[in-house]
mmCIF file of C-alpha atoms in Angstrom:
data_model
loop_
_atom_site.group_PDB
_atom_site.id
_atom_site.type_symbol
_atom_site.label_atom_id
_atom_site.label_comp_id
_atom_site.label_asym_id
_atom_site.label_seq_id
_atom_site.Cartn_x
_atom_site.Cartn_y
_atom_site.Cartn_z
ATOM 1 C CA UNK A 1 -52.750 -70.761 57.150
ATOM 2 C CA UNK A 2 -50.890 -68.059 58.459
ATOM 3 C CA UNK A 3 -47.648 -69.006 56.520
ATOM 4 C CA UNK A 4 -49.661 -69.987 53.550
ATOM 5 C CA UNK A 5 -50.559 -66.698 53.150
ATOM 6 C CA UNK A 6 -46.800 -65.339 53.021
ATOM 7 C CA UNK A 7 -46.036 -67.669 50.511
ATOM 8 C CA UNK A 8 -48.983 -66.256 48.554
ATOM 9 C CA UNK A 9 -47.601 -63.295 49.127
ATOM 10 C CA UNK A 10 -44.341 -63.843 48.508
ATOM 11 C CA UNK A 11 -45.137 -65.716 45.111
ATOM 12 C CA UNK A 12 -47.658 -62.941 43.580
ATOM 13 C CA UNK A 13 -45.794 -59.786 45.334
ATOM 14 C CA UNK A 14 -47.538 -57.472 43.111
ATOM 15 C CA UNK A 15 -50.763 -58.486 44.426
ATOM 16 C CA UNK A 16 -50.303 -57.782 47.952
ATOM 17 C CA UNK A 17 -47.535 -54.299 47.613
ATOM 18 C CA UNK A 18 -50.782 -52.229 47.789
ATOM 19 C CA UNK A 19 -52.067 -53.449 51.019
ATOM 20 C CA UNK A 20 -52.362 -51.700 54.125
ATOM 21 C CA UNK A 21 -51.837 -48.139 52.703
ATOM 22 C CA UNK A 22 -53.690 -45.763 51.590
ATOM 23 C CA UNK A 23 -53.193 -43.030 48.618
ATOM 24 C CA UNK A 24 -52.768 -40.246 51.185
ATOM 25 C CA UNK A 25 -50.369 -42.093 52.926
ATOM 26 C CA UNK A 26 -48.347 -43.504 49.647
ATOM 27 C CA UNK A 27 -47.963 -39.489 48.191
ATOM 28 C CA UNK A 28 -47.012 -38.729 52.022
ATOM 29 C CA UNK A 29 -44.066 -41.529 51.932
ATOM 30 C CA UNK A 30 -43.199 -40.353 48.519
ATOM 31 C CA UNK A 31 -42.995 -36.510 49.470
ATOM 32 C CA UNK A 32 -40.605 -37.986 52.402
ATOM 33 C CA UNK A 33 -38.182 -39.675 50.351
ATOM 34 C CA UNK A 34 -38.035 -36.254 47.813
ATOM 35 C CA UNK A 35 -38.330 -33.753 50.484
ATOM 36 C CA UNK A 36 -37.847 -34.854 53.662
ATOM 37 C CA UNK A 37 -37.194 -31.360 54.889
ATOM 38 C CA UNK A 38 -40.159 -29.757 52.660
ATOM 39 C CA UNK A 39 -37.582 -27.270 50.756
ATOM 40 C CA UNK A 40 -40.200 -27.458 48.107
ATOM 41 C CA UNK A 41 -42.048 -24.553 49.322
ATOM 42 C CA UNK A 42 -39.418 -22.424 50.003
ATOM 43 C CA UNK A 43 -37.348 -23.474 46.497
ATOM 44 C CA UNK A 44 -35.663 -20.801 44.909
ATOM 45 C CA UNK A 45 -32.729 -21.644 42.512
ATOM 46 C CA UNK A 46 -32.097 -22.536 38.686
ATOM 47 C CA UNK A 47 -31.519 -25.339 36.405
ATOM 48 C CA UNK A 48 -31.523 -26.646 32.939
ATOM 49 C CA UNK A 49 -33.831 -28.259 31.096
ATOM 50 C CA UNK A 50 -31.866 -30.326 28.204
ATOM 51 C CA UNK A 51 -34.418 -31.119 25.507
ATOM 52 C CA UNK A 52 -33.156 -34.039 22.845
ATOM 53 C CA UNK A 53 -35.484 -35.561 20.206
ATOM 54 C CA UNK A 54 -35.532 -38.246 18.393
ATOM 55 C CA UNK A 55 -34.061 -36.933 15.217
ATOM 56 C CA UNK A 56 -31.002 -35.789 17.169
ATOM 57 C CA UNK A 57 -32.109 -32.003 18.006
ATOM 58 C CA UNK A 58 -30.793 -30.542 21.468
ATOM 59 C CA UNK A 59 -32.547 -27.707 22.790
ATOM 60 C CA UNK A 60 -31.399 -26.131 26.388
ATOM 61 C CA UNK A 61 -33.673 -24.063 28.451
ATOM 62 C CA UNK A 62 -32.395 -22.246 31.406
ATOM 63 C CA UNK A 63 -35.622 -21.901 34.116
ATOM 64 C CA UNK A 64 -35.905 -20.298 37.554
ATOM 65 C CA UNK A 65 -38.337 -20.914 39.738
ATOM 66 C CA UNK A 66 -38.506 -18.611 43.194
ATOM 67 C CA UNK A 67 -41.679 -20.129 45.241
ATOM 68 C CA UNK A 68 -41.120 -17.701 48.304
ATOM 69 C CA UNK A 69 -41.411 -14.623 45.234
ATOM 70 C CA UNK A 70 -44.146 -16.842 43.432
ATOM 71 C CA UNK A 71 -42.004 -15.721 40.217
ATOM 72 C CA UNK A 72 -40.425 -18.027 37.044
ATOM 73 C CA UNK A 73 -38.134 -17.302 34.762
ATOM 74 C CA UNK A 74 -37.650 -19.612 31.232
ATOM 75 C CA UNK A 75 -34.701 -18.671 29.177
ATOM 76 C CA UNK A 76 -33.834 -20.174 25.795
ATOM 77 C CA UNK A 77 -32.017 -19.485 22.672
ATOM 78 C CA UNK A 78 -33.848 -19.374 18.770
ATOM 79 C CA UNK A 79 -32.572 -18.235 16.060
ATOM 80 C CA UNK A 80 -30.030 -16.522 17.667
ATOM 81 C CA UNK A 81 -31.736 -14.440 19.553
ATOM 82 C CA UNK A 82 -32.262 -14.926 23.530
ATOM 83 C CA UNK A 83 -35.607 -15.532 24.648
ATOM 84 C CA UNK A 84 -36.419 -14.503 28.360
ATOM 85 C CA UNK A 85 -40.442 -15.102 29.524
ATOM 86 C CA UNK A 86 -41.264 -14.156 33.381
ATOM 87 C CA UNK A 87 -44.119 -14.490 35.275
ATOM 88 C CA UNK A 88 -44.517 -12.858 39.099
ATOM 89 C CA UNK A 89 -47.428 -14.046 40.176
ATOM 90 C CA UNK A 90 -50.008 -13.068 37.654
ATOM 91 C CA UNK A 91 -47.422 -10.299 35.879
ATOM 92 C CA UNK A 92 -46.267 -11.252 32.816
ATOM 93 C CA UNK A 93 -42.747 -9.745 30.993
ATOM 94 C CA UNK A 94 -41.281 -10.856 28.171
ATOM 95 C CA UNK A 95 -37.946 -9.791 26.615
ATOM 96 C CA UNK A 96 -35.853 -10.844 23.636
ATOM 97 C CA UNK A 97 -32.116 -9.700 23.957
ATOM 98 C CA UNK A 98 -32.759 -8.198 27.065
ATOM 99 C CA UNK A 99 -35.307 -5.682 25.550
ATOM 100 C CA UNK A 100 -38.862 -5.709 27.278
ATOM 101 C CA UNK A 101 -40.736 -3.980 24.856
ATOM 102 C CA UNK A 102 -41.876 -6.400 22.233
ATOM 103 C CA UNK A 103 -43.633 -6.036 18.679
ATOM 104 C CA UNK A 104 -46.117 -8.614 17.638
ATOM 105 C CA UNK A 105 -44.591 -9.707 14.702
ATOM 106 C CA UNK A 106 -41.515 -10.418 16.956
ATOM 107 C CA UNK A 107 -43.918 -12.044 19.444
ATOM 108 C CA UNK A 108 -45.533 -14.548 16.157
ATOM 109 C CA UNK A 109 -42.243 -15.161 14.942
ATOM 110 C CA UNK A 110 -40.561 -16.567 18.107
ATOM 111 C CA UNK A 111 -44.169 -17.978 19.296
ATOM 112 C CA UNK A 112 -43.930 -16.500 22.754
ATOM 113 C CA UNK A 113 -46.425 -14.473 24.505
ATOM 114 C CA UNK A 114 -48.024 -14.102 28.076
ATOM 115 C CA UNK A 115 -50.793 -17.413 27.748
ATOM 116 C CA UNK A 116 -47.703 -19.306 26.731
ATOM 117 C CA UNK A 117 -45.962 -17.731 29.553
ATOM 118 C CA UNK A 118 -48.410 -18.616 31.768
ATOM 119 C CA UNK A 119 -48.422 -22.311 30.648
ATOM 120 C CA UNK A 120 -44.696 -23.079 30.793
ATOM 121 C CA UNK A 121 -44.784 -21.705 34.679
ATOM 122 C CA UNK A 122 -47.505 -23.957 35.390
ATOM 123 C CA UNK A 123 -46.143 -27.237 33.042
ATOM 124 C CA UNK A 124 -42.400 -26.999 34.764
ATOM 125 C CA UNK A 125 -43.670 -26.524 38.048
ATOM 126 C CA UNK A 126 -45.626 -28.951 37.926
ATOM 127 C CA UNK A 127 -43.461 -31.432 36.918
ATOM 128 C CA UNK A 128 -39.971 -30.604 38.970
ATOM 129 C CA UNK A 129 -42.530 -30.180 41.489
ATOM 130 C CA UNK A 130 -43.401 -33.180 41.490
ATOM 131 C CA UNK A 131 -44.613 -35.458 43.599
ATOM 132 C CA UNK A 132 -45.016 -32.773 46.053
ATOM 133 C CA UNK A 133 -47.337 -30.531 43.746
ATOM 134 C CA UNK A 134 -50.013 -33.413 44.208
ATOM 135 C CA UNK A 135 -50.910 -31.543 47.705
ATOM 136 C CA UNK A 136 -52.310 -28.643 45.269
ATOM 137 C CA UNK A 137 -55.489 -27.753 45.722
ATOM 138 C CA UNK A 138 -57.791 -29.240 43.526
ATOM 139 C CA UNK A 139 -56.184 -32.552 43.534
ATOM 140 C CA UNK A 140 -58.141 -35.560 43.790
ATOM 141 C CA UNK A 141 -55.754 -38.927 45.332
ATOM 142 C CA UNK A 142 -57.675 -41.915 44.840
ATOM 143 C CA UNK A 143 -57.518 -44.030 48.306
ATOM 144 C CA UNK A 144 -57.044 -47.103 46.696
ATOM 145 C CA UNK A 145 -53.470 -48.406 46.119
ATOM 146 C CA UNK A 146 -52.754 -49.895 42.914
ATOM 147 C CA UNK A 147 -50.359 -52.408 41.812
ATOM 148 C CA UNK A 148 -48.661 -53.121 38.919
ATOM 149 C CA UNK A 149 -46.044 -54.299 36.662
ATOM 150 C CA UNK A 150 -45.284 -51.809 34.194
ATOM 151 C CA UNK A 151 -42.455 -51.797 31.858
ATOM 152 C CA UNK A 152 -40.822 -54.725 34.007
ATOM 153 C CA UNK A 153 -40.709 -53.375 36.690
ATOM 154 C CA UNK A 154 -43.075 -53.695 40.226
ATOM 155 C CA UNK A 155 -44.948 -50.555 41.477
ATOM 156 C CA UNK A 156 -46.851 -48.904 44.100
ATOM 157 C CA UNK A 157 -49.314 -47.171 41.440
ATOM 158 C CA UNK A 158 -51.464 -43.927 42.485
ATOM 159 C CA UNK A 159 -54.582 -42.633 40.488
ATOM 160 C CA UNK A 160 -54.829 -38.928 40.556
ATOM 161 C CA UNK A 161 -57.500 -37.050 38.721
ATOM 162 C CA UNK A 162 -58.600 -33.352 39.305
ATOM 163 C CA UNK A 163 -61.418 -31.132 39.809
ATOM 164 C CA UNK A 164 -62.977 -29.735 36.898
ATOM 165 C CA UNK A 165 -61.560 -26.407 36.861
ATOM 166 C CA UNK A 166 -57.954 -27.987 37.569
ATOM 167 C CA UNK A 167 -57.856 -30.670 34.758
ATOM 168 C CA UNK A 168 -59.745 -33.519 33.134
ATOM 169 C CA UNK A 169 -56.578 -35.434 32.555
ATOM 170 C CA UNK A 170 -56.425 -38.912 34.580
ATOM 171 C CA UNK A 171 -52.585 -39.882 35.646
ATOM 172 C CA UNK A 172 -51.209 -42.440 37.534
ATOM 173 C CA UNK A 173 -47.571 -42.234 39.665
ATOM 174 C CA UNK A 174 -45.317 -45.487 39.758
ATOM 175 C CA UNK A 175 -43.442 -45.449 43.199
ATOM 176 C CA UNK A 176 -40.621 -47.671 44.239
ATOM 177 C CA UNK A 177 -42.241 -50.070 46.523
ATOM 178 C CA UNK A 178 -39.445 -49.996 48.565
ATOM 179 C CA UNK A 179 -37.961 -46.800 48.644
ATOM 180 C CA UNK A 180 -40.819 -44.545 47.517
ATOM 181 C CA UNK A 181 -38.694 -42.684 44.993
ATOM 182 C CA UNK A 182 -40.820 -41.834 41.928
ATOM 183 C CA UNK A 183 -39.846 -43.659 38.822
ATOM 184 C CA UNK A 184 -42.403 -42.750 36.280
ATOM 185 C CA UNK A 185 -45.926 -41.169 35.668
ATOM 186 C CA UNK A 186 -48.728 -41.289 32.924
ATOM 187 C CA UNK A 187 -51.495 -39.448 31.720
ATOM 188 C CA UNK A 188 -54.434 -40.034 29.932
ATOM 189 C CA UNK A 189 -57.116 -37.659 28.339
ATOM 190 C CA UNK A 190 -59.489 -40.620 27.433
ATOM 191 C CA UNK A 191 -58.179 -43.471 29.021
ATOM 192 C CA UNK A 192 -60.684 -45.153 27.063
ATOM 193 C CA UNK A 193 -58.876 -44.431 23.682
ATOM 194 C CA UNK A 194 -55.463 -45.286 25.218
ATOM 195 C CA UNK A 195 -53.806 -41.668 24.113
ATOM 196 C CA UNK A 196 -51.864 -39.912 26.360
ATOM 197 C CA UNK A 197 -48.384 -40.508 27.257
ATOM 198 C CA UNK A 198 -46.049 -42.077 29.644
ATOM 199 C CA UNK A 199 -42.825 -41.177 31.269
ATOM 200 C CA UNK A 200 -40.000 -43.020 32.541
ATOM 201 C CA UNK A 201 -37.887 -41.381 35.181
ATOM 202 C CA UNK A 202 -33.983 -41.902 35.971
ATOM 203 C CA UNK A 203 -31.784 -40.434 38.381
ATOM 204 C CA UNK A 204 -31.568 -37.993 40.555
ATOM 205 C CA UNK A 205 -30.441 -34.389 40.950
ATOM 206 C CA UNK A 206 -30.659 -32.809 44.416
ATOM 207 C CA UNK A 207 -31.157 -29.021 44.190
ATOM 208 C CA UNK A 208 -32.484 -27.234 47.529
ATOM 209 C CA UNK A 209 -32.333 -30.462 49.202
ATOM 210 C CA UNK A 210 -35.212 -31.907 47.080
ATOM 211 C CA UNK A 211 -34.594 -35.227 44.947
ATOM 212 C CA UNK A 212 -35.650 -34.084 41.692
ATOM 213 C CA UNK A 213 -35.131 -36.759 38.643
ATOM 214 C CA UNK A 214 -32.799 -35.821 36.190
ATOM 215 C CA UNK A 215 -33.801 -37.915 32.733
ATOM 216 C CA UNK A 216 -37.365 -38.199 31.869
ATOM 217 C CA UNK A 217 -38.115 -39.913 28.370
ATOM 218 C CA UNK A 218 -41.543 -39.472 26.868
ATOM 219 C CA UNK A 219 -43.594 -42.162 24.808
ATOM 220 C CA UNK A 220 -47.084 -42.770 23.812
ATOM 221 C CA UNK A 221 -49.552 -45.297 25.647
ATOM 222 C CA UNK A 222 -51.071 -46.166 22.600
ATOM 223 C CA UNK A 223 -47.778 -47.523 20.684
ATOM 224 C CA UNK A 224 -44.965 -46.747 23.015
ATOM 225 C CA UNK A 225 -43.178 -44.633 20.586
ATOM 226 C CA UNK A 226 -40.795 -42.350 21.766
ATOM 227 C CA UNK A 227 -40.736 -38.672 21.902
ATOM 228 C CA UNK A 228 -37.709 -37.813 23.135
ATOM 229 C CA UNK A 229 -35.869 -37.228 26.382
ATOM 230 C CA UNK A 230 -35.465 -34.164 28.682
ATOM 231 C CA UNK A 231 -32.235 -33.470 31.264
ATOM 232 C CA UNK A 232 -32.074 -32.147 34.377
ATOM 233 C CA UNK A 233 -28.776 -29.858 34.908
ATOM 234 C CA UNK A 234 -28.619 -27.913 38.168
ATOM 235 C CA UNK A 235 -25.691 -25.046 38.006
ATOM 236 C CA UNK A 236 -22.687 -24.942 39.936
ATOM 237 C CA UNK A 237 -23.550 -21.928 41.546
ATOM 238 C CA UNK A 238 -26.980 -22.440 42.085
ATOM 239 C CA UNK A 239 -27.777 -18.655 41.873
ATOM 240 C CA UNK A 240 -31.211 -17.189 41.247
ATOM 241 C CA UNK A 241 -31.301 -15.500 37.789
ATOM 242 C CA UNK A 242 -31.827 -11.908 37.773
ATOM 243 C CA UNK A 243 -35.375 -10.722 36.293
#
């Protein structure tokens, strides 16, 4: 019986991945493989952000994110002018070509302002932050291992929801089974409807001695068409931008 049930095993491996762990300790084995040395709190550095879509348009964003200063920094170029939006902690400054003071028709026309400020901090920390940032407060792991086949390939899958004033979004994390590296996340905001999106994740850049992945290319759940592609890019010198 005993061997019976390795076969089993063997034969239907996606049926028996999730076994034995727990959600807790899946994000735990996860966080090892991406931080082993939990740099993420004290992560302080820059990178790019290449954005390409799928009718060919490149945008770059330059972003820096200082945890220890609880400050971020998103720089990008339109229309050539250069865009600069900072938040420390709850302050807000925005600047185009360097100037802080900012009309708002110039704010309208380049579609920056502090709520969208605000919202960039918390959408590129959250997801370079990731998987640590599911320790956040607020954060709901479901205990129950998934698993699951998804896009050809086999998965440890974890089902993260949030409290109510954190999110109503429902995701799910696809972890290596064997290494624990994340390798791609979804999100649904009725997971009834089948909207949302999914993300598929490939390679690796290692800035502060976290594994961050470098390509992540965005589709929708409900037809699997594609949305286009973002690159990591961390810089040679790997200094903190000045605010």
């Amino acid at each position: 019986m005993k061997y019976l049930f390795i076969i089993i095993c063997f034969i239907h491996a996606t049926g028996c991945l999730g076994q034995g762990i727990s959600g807790s300790e899946l994000l735990d084995k996860a966080i090892e493989y991406h931080d082993p040395n939990n740099n993420w709190h004290s992560f302080k550095n820059d990178f790019t952000v290449t954005m390409e879509s799928p009718k060919g348009d490149i945008r770059k964003s330059l972003i820096n994110i200082d945890r220890p200063a609880s400050s971020f920094k998103l720089t990008t170029n339109m229309a050539g002018k250069t865009l600069e939006q900072i938040m420390v902690r709850d302050t807000c400054i925005l600047k185009i070509d360097g100037k802080a003071i900012i009309s708002e028709k110039d704010r309208a026309t380049h579609n920056i302002s502090c709520e969208r400020s605000k919202k960039m901090r918390d959408y590129y920390t959250y997801l370079y932050g990731l998987p640590m940032k599911l320790k956040d407060p607020g954060t709901l792991l479901d205990p129950l291992v998934d698993t699951k086949t998804f896009k050809g390939k086999n998965y440890l899958v974890l089902k993260v929801t949030y409290s109510k004033e954190v999110g109503t979004d429902t995701w799910y994390f696809y972890f290596n089974p064997s290494s624990y590296a994340m390798e791609a996340y979804q999100f649904f905001h009725d997971e009834s409807k089948n909207d949302g999106e999914y993300i598929l994740l490939s390679g690796e850049e290692i800035i502060n001695n976290v594994k961050i992945p470098k390509t992540r290319a965005w589709y929708y759940n409900k037809n699997d068409q594609y949305l286009g592609t973002d690159i990591l890019s961390k810089l040679s010198q790997g200094k903190p931008a000045r605010h």
